[in-house]
XYZ file of C-alpha atoms in Angstrom:
536
model
C -83.297 -36.469 7.308
C -85.899 -38.416 5.208
C -84.888 -41.471 3.177
C -85.588 -42.223 -0.488
C -87.940 -45.034 0.535
C -90.109 -42.509 2.415
C -90.228 -40.358 -0.685
C -91.451 -43.215 -2.845
C -94.102 -44.257 -0.303
C -95.507 -40.764 0.087
C -95.367 -40.211 -3.678
C -97.623 -43.236 -4.251
C -99.959 -42.148 -1.436
C -100.453 -38.645 -2.832
C -100.736 -39.946 -6.401
C -103.572 -42.343 -5.472
C -105.285 -39.770 -3.211
C -105.301 -36.786 -5.514
C -105.452 -38.475 -8.929
C -103.731 -37.990 -12.231
C -104.412 -34.236 -12.258
C -102.699 -33.561 -8.935
C -99.205 -35.022 -8.703
C -96.830 -36.091 -5.955
C -96.449 -34.568 -2.515
C -93.310 -32.961 -1.217
C -90.297 -34.700 0.254
C -86.781 -33.741 1.210
C -84.025 -34.496 -1.256
C -81.093 -36.832 -0.728
C -78.626 -33.921 -0.847
C -80.554 -32.171 1.947
C -80.448 -35.312 4.097
C -76.716 -35.646 3.593
C -76.120 -31.977 4.362
C -78.220 -32.226 7.537
C -76.351 -35.311 8.677
C -72.969 -33.635 8.159
C -73.955 -31.157 10.845
C -74.561 -33.945 13.397
C -71.822 -34.607 15.960
C -69.944 -37.806 15.345
C -69.272 -39.403 18.763
C -68.496 -43.071 19.058
C -72.046 -43.872 20.108
C -73.775 -45.243 16.979
C -77.104 -43.699 18.080
C -75.739 -40.322 17.039
C -73.455 -41.373 14.191
C -75.768 -43.515 12.070
C -77.490 -41.448 9.312
C -80.246 -44.040 8.764
C -81.549 -46.179 11.621
C -81.992 -49.920 11.519
C -84.539 -51.722 13.685
C -81.742 -52.649 16.074
C -80.626 -49.025 16.408
C -84.248 -47.940 16.930
C -84.652 -50.339 19.872
C -81.364 -49.171 21.329
C -82.241 -45.469 20.908
C -85.663 -45.910 22.487
C -84.123 -47.579 25.563
C -81.572 -44.779 26.017
C -83.954 -41.923 25.152
C -85.226 -41.173 28.661
C -81.697 -40.909 30.030
C -80.490 -38.445 27.415
C -80.204 -34.747 28.304
C -82.695 -32.364 26.687
C -80.455 -30.878 23.994
C -80.184 -30.668 20.203
C -78.761 -34.220 19.990
C -81.900 -35.589 21.607
C -84.046 -33.677 19.120
C -82.098 -35.236 16.241
C -82.621 -38.720 17.673
C -86.355 -38.071 18.149
C -86.655 -36.942 14.534
C -84.674 -39.983 13.317
C -87.010 -42.272 15.248
C -90.041 -40.492 13.812
C -88.497 -40.884 10.321
C -87.962 -44.597 10.874
C -91.528 -45.227 12.011
C -92.778 -43.110 9.135
C -90.677 -45.072 6.637
C -91.804 -48.415 8.072
C -95.424 -47.247 8.245
C -97.423 -50.485 8.063
C -99.890 -50.077 10.907
C -101.719 -47.324 12.797
C -99.479 -48.038 15.791
C -96.302 -47.296 13.799
C -97.793 -44.037 12.560
C -98.811 -43.133 16.107
C -95.218 -43.683 17.302
C -93.960 -41.446 14.500
C -96.362 -38.725 15.708
C -95.285 -39.095 19.325
C -91.564 -38.701 18.538
C -92.192 -35.768 16.194
C -94.320 -33.977 18.797
C -91.679 -34.629 21.501
C -89.051 -33.165 19.170
C -91.233 -30.104 18.595
C -91.825 -29.590 22.317
C -88.097 -29.895 23.125
C -87.159 -27.582 20.218
C -89.506 -24.897 21.521
C -88.138 -25.210 25.044
C -84.597 -24.778 23.636
C -85.794 -21.870 21.419
C -84.380 -23.633 18.346
C -86.096 -22.235 15.274
C -84.318 -24.746 13.000
C -85.487 -27.883 14.801
C -88.905 -26.458 15.650
C -89.386 -25.903 11.918
C -88.079 -29.391 11.044
C -90.338 -30.988 13.663
C -93.373 -29.184 12.254
C -92.351 -30.224 8.735
C -92.157 -33.837 9.925
C -95.634 -33.513 11.497
C -96.982 -32.094 8.259
C -95.728 -35.183 6.385
C -97.231 -37.478 9.013
C -100.598 -35.755 8.734
C -100.349 -36.415 5.023
C -100.319 -40.134 5.813
C -103.446 -39.593 7.898
C -105.073 -37.690 5.038
C -105.699 -34.758 7.397
C -105.465 -31.988 4.796
C -106.176 -29.160 7.225
C -103.366 -30.098 9.604
C -100.936 -30.624 6.701
C -101.292 -26.949 5.809
C -101.379 -25.739 9.439
C -98.135 -27.518 10.395
C -96.422 -26.516 7.150
C -97.251 -22.853 7.650
C -96.020 -22.976 11.258
C -92.811 -24.585 9.988
C -92.429 -21.709 7.538
C -92.720 -19.218 10.416
C -89.814 -20.855 12.274
C -87.603 -21.680 9.294
C -87.957 -18.174 7.826
C -85.840 -16.997 10.756
C -83.013 -19.418 9.859
C -80.684 -20.111 6.948
C -82.174 -23.579 6.278
C -83.422 -22.751 2.778
C -84.118 -26.363 1.689
C -86.240 -27.117 4.758
C -88.130 -23.849 4.232
C -88.719 -24.820 0.590
C -89.981 -28.280 1.631
C -92.465 -26.569 3.978
C -93.855 -24.597 1.049
C -94.104 -27.860 -0.901
C -96.258 -29.275 1.909
C -98.534 -26.206 1.698
C -98.815 -26.927 -2.025
C -99.652 -30.577 -1.263
C -102.486 -29.513 1.073
C -103.878 -27.150 -1.564
C -103.742 -29.933 -4.154
C -105.569 -32.345 -1.879
C -108.375 -29.889 -1.145
C -108.614 -28.952 -4.841
C -108.120 -25.265 -4.150
C -108.320 -22.696 -6.978
C -105.410 -22.718 -9.429
C -104.014 -19.410 -8.137
C -103.813 -20.750 -4.560
C -102.126 -23.963 -5.740
C -99.516 -22.246 -7.912
C -98.372 -19.748 -5.279
C -96.737 -22.210 -2.806
C -95.085 -24.345 -5.513
C -93.564 -21.260 -7.154
C -92.420 -20.125 -3.705
C -90.761 -23.499 -3.106
C -89.128 -23.375 -6.557
C -87.616 -19.967 -5.824
C -86.144 -21.229 -2.532
C -84.698 -24.350 -4.145
C -83.082 -22.092 -6.742
C -81.567 -20.105 -3.908
C -80.027 -23.287 -2.460
C -79.149 -24.554 -6.000
C -81.022 -27.808 -5.424
C -81.489 -28.655 -9.115
C -83.338 -31.936 -8.577
C -86.032 -30.310 -6.430
C -86.251 -27.349 -8.821
C -86.984 -29.887 -11.556
C -89.632 -31.522 -9.340
C -91.350 -28.137 -8.821
C -91.335 -27.319 -12.525
C -92.710 -30.779 -13.301
C -95.638 -30.271 -10.904
C -96.327 -26.816 -12.345
C -96.376 -28.406 -15.799
C -98.887 -31.011 -14.584
C -101.148 -28.283 -13.233
C -101.224 -26.432 -16.542
C -101.727 -29.739 -18.373
C -104.813 -30.430 -16.239
C -106.204 -27.053 -17.355
C -105.540 -27.902 -21.036
C -102.972 -25.100 -21.219
C -100.557 -27.248 -23.219
C -98.277 -24.407 -24.229
C -97.511 -23.453 -20.611
C -97.321 -27.120 -19.609
C -94.721 -27.770 -22.298
C -92.721 -24.693 -21.309
C -92.427 -25.722 -17.639
C -91.792 -29.372 -18.484
C -88.797 -28.324 -20.609
C -87.530 -26.332 -17.644
C -87.913 -29.426 -15.454
C -85.888 -31.477 -17.940
C -83.156 -28.818 -17.948
C -82.762 -28.869 -14.165
C -82.940 -32.666 -13.975
C -80.086 -32.756 -16.459
C -78.171 -30.182 -14.380
C -78.679 -32.446 -11.339
C -77.019 -35.338 -13.272
C -80.039 -37.578 -12.786
C -79.978 -40.995 -14.473
C -81.844 -41.416 -17.745
C -84.173 -44.072 -16.310
C -85.189 -41.596 -13.523
C -86.313 -39.053 -16.101
C -87.904 -41.497 -18.520
C -91.402 -40.492 -17.365
C -90.498 -36.885 -18.194
C -89.735 -37.758 -21.809
C -92.971 -39.721 -22.000
C -94.891 -36.720 -20.676
C -93.199 -34.459 -23.254
C -94.283 -36.809 -26.028
C -97.819 -36.882 -24.624
C -97.998 -33.073 -24.547
C -96.584 -32.785 -28.076
C -99.033 -35.366 -29.370
C -101.977 -33.859 -27.462
C -101.210 -30.374 -28.713
C -100.867 -31.624 -32.288
C -104.146 -33.501 -32.135
C -105.828 -30.551 -30.486
C -104.667 -28.273 -33.299
C -105.838 -30.787 -35.932
C -109.238 -31.057 -34.271
C -109.571 -27.271 -34.073
C -108.548 -26.954 -37.742
C -111.056 -29.625 -38.812
C -113.795 -28.131 -36.654
C -113.177 -24.668 -38.090
C -113.278 -26.062 -41.628
C -116.581 -27.801 -40.954
C -118.051 -24.732 -39.336
C -116.942 -22.592 -42.270
C -118.671 -24.911 -44.742
C -121.826 -24.929 -42.643
C -121.797 -21.141 -42.423
C -121.372 -20.828 -46.192
C -124.279 -23.204 -46.816
C -126.491 -21.394 -44.327
C -125.555 -18.034 -45.861
C -126.531 -19.208 -49.347
C -129.891 -20.516 -48.139
C -130.477 -17.411 -46.073
C -129.613 -15.129 -49.005
C -132.009 -16.926 -51.346
C -134.868 -16.893 -48.852
C -134.117 -13.284 -47.923
C -134.452 -12.134 -51.515
C -137.882 -13.733 -51.863
C -139.064 -12.371 -48.537
C -137.610 -8.955 -49.341
C -139.585 -8.666 -52.585
C -142.823 -9.725 -50.880
C -142.275 -7.352 -47.965
C -141.403 -4.512 -50.301
C -144.695 -4.882 -52.120
C -146.602 -5.065 -48.824
C -144.769 -2.012 -47.444
C -145.437 0.038 -50.565
C -149.142 -0.768 -50.309
C -149.217 0.074 -46.588
C -147.308 3.305 -47.127
C -149.763 4.464 -49.754
C -152.711 3.603 -47.531
C -151.066 5.276 -44.535
C -150.314 8.380 -46.547
C -153.942 8.775 -47.529
C -155.115 8.132 -43.973
C -152.676 10.618 -42.456
C -153.663 13.225 -44.962
C -157.261 12.960 -43.756
C -156.462 12.825 -40.037
C -153.823 15.581 -39.992
C -156.452 18.234 -40.468
C -158.524 16.836 -37.600
C -155.443 16.575 -35.357
C -154.337 20.080 -36.187
C -157.724 21.452 -35.154
C -157.674 19.447 -31.900
C -154.100 20.525 -31.121
C -155.031 24.167 -31.463
C -157.875 23.675 -28.969
C -155.581 21.830 -26.544
C -152.962 24.589 -26.763
C -155.569 27.190 -25.942
C -156.753 25.172 -22.913
C -153.149 24.625 -21.768
C -152.428 28.331 -21.939
C -155.589 29.033 -19.952
C -154.670 26.430 -17.313
C -151.104 27.749 -17.084
C -152.405 31.229 -16.506
C -154.739 29.895 -13.806
C -151.875 28.059 -12.093
C -149.676 31.155 -12.215
C -152.490 33.275 -10.851
C -153.154 30.704 -8.105
C -149.506 30.708 -7.048
C -149.447 34.491 -7.042
C -152.630 34.578 -4.938
C -151.183 32.023 -2.482
C -148.005 34.069 -2.131
C -150.092 37.163 -1.553
C -152.215 35.325 1.032
C -149.159 34.084 2.914
C -147.666 37.571 2.746
C -150.790 39.178 4.116
C -151.185 36.514 6.821
C -147.596 37.162 7.814
C -148.204 40.928 7.901
C -151.397 40.464 9.902
C -149.679 38.189 12.401
C -146.852 40.708 12.641
C -149.423 43.425 13.306
C -150.963 41.265 16.059
C -147.508 40.903 17.625
C -147.134 44.678 17.511
C -150.571 45.184 19.088
C -149.726 42.732 21.860
C -146.445 44.545 22.475
C -148.318 47.850 22.686
C -150.867 46.335 25.046
C -148.118 44.986 27.289
C -146.809 48.494 27.888
C -150.098 49.419 29.659
C -150.208 46.300 31.831
C -148.812 46.117 35.329
C -149.778 42.558 36.188
C -146.653 40.386 35.698
C -148.668 37.302 34.781
C -150.598 39.203 32.113
C -147.378 40.602 30.656
C -145.857 37.104 30.645
C -148.933 35.711 28.904
C -148.728 38.397 26.206
C -145.005 37.688 25.685
C -145.723 33.977 25.341
C -148.459 34.740 22.829
C -146.049 36.960 20.866
C -143.545 34.097 20.636
C -146.227 31.670 19.486
C -147.468 34.076 16.838
C -143.894 34.742 15.700
C -143.418 30.983 15.199
C -146.398 30.990 12.812
C -145.259 34.261 11.203
C -141.935 32.697 10.211
C -143.826 29.849 8.524
C -145.837 32.171 6.303
C -142.785 34.337 5.611
C -140.854 31.311 4.338
C -143.800 30.119 2.247
C -144.191 33.293 0.211
C -140.404 33.564 -0.193
C -139.944 29.995 -1.518
C -140.809 28.475 -4.876
C -142.879 25.678 -3.327
C -145.868 27.150 -1.487
C -146.753 24.039 0.530
C -143.536 22.834 2.221
C -141.041 24.365 4.677
C -137.234 23.939 4.771
C -136.885 22.771 8.395
C -133.149 23.494 9.078
C -133.574 27.131 8.019
C -136.854 27.482 9.937
C -135.528 25.989 13.198
C -132.387 28.134 13.000
C -134.329 31.396 12.488
C -136.820 30.513 15.243
C -133.932 29.766 17.626
C -132.274 33.087 16.827
C -135.558 34.906 17.395
C -136.013 33.319 20.843
C -132.408 34.135 21.791
C -132.954 37.779 20.830
C -136.390 37.866 22.485
C -135.067 36.749 25.885
C -131.747 38.634 25.545
C -129.754 35.654 26.827
C -126.631 36.642 24.841
C -124.020 33.895 25.440
C -125.276 32.713 28.850
C -127.169 29.833 27.253
C -125.617 27.922 24.356
C -127.709 26.207 21.690
C -126.448 23.043 19.922
C -128.459 22.258 16.795
C -128.410 18.930 14.917
C -131.039 19.219 12.187
C -131.285 16.907 9.158
C -131.904 18.563 5.812
C -135.527 17.905 4.769
C -138.837 19.676 4.107
C -142.163 19.340 5.936
C -145.688 20.255 4.798
C -147.579 23.177 6.323
C -149.843 20.753 8.236
C -146.844 19.630 10.326
C -144.597 22.714 10.245
C -146.887 24.952 12.358
C -147.534 22.368 15.161
C -143.817 21.501 15.310
C -142.876 25.199 15.364
C -145.288 25.880 18.234
C -144.095 22.823 20.215
C -140.502 23.923 19.602
C -141.348 27.453 20.777
C -142.988 26.198 23.975
C -140.197 23.759 24.822
C -137.318 26.200 24.198
C -139.163 29.064 25.969
C -139.714 26.899 29.056
C -136.059 25.817 29.021
C -134.835 29.420 28.823
C -137.230 30.633 31.547
C -137.102 27.817 34.082
C -134.168 25.432 33.427
C -131.387 27.907 34.294
C -132.251 30.121 37.268
C -128.947 31.980 37.033
C -128.818 31.974 33.212
C -125.249 30.667 33.339
C -123.504 27.751 31.617
C -126.755 26.567 30.111
C -126.832 24.216 27.110
C -129.911 23.381 25.081
C -129.505 20.525 22.594
C -131.952 20.589 19.692
C -132.163 17.644 17.277
C -134.617 16.989 14.454
C -133.902 13.697 12.666
C -135.445 11.678 9.867
C -134.954 7.986 9.012
C -135.508 6.138 5.743
C -139.095 5.159 6.686
C -140.256 8.802 6.934
C -140.254 8.605 10.725
C -139.201 11.844 12.427
C -138.078 12.667 15.944
C -137.705 16.098 17.615
C -135.606 16.191 20.815
C -135.114 19.318 22.978
C -132.846 18.536 25.910
C -131.393 21.025 28.405
C -128.874 20.469 31.190
C -130.810 22.585 33.675
C -132.370 21.839 37.040
C -134.985 19.495 35.579
C -138.659 19.044 36.462
C -140.063 19.400 40.007
C -140.562 16.123 41.905
C -144.357 16.517 41.892
C -144.546 17.369 38.172
C -147.182 15.349 36.276
C -146.723 15.705 32.492
C -150.150 14.179 31.761
C -152.261 16.173 34.246
C -150.725 19.638 34.377
C -152.645 22.926 34.437
C -149.917 24.730 32.451
C -151.201 26.108 29.128
C -147.843 25.385 27.456
C -147.908 21.677 28.442
C -151.535 21.295 27.337
C -150.741 23.103 24.085
C -147.813 20.772 23.318
C -149.922 17.678 24.059
C -152.728 18.970 21.860
C -150.422 19.878 18.961
C -148.727 16.461 19.150
C -152.141 14.789 18.978
C -153.050 16.912 15.919
C -150.178 15.377 13.925
C -150.690 11.907 15.503
C -147.321 12.158 17.227
C -145.979 10.633 20.428
C -145.087 13.357 22.979
C -142.946 12.648 26.061
C -141.419 14.785 28.869
C -138.737 13.187 31.070
C -136.067 14.079 33.644
C -132.729 13.019 32.101
C -129.901 15.195 33.478
C -132.227 18.127 32.894
C -135.518 18.259 31.049
C -135.903 16.240 27.851
C -138.843 16.704 25.499
C -139.300 14.128 22.726
C -141.773 14.230 19.845
C -142.000 11.290 17.408
C -144.235 11.488 14.344
C -144.693 10.015 10.864
C -145.590 11.649 7.552
C -147.038 9.893 4.521
C -144.931 10.273 1.372
C -147.933 11.745 -0.458
C -147.851 14.737 1.917
C -144.269 15.547 0.898
C -144.997 16.028 -2.824
């Protein structure tokens, strides 16, 4: 479909554009053109029968083009016209005509659902974009051509599309791996169609790529393969003369490279020997001087150490005695702290018991409720002290364990069984005592209020509890129920309730932000920050 003259023109264009390192672009072979033309119908009309158009036939075809039916024959004529304008490319107008006919052929091919001619039209457009030096569109059209031609048996056209992808990669100076992939792909397809001349072209370009990277061994290997396939294609000797010249250049370059490496290594070896001799001589002199200096320093150091060892031994004994005393004090302090926490816990437990006993003698419902609330608050503090004397660290609390135990206590205290479900999402972290008690009391108040007031029938209740920490030591406690929510006249900032005032006060103690909202139930949010020094 593309003449030899086109091939020569595009070869020169790519050669001047890319340079000596990147060789010629891709073109269809003469055998492929002849095979494609054999498939054309051969009616008497010379518009269809002529393989290569003359200017006279081009004028005739253009006049008859509008009257032709939209079929495969019209596509062939459009592509022939595009070829002719491409071959006689001597002005922007001629190139524009070549584009117009190629795009018309592509549009008609798509309307006829012809994968073969859609692929050929895109291949033609890719070559035309090469004349425009539009590297992006070269690759885009070639890849689209590959999509269509992969569904057909036109192996040579598919291979030429891969060659155009290679040409685009060469022009944009892509990495070696990206350049080699399409040319190897094209080579494999040409081998499938037994197109020896184009196989030789592919191997020659691969050889040039390796030559540009100074990999002369690989370049020579692929150039020999190119010569083999050119010979198998029965190409004339004058057509492969440049190949023999390139072989001689590679042989000569490799020989000179080896000679230069051998000479460089010899020179380096002599320089290393000379440096080693000088270094050895100087090292011996320096070694003797240093040895004398070291012997003198060692003797002086020995005498000094002998005098100071006695002093150091006496000081070390005193330090060991002080360390033992301090260790005993630390151990005693820890034991005393554990005992204090244990006794505080026992005392708080005793207070809970006294309040329970007192409640039995009360008949006023509000007084009994107040005592029960006080018991829950004291139990929240009792759990803190219980965990402190049971843990190794006497100043921090494991929050997941604490929240879980406090939740279980409240569930047992109100005997809600399974009527209200708790969903806990607690991050694993520790908090100091200064924050654990306020958070425990706020948690107690919020959960107690949710159990008592959020679910009048104590049925199908859910209380979500989340305590989260981010990487900046910012914490957030969220207690959210799906109950009836807050009354319409509820004012969270001016409320006579002791529980609300207590939560506000405790939040202020830890410099936290406390918020009560109506969000499909009651939602209590506490945000606070802890300095890293408090977590040690």
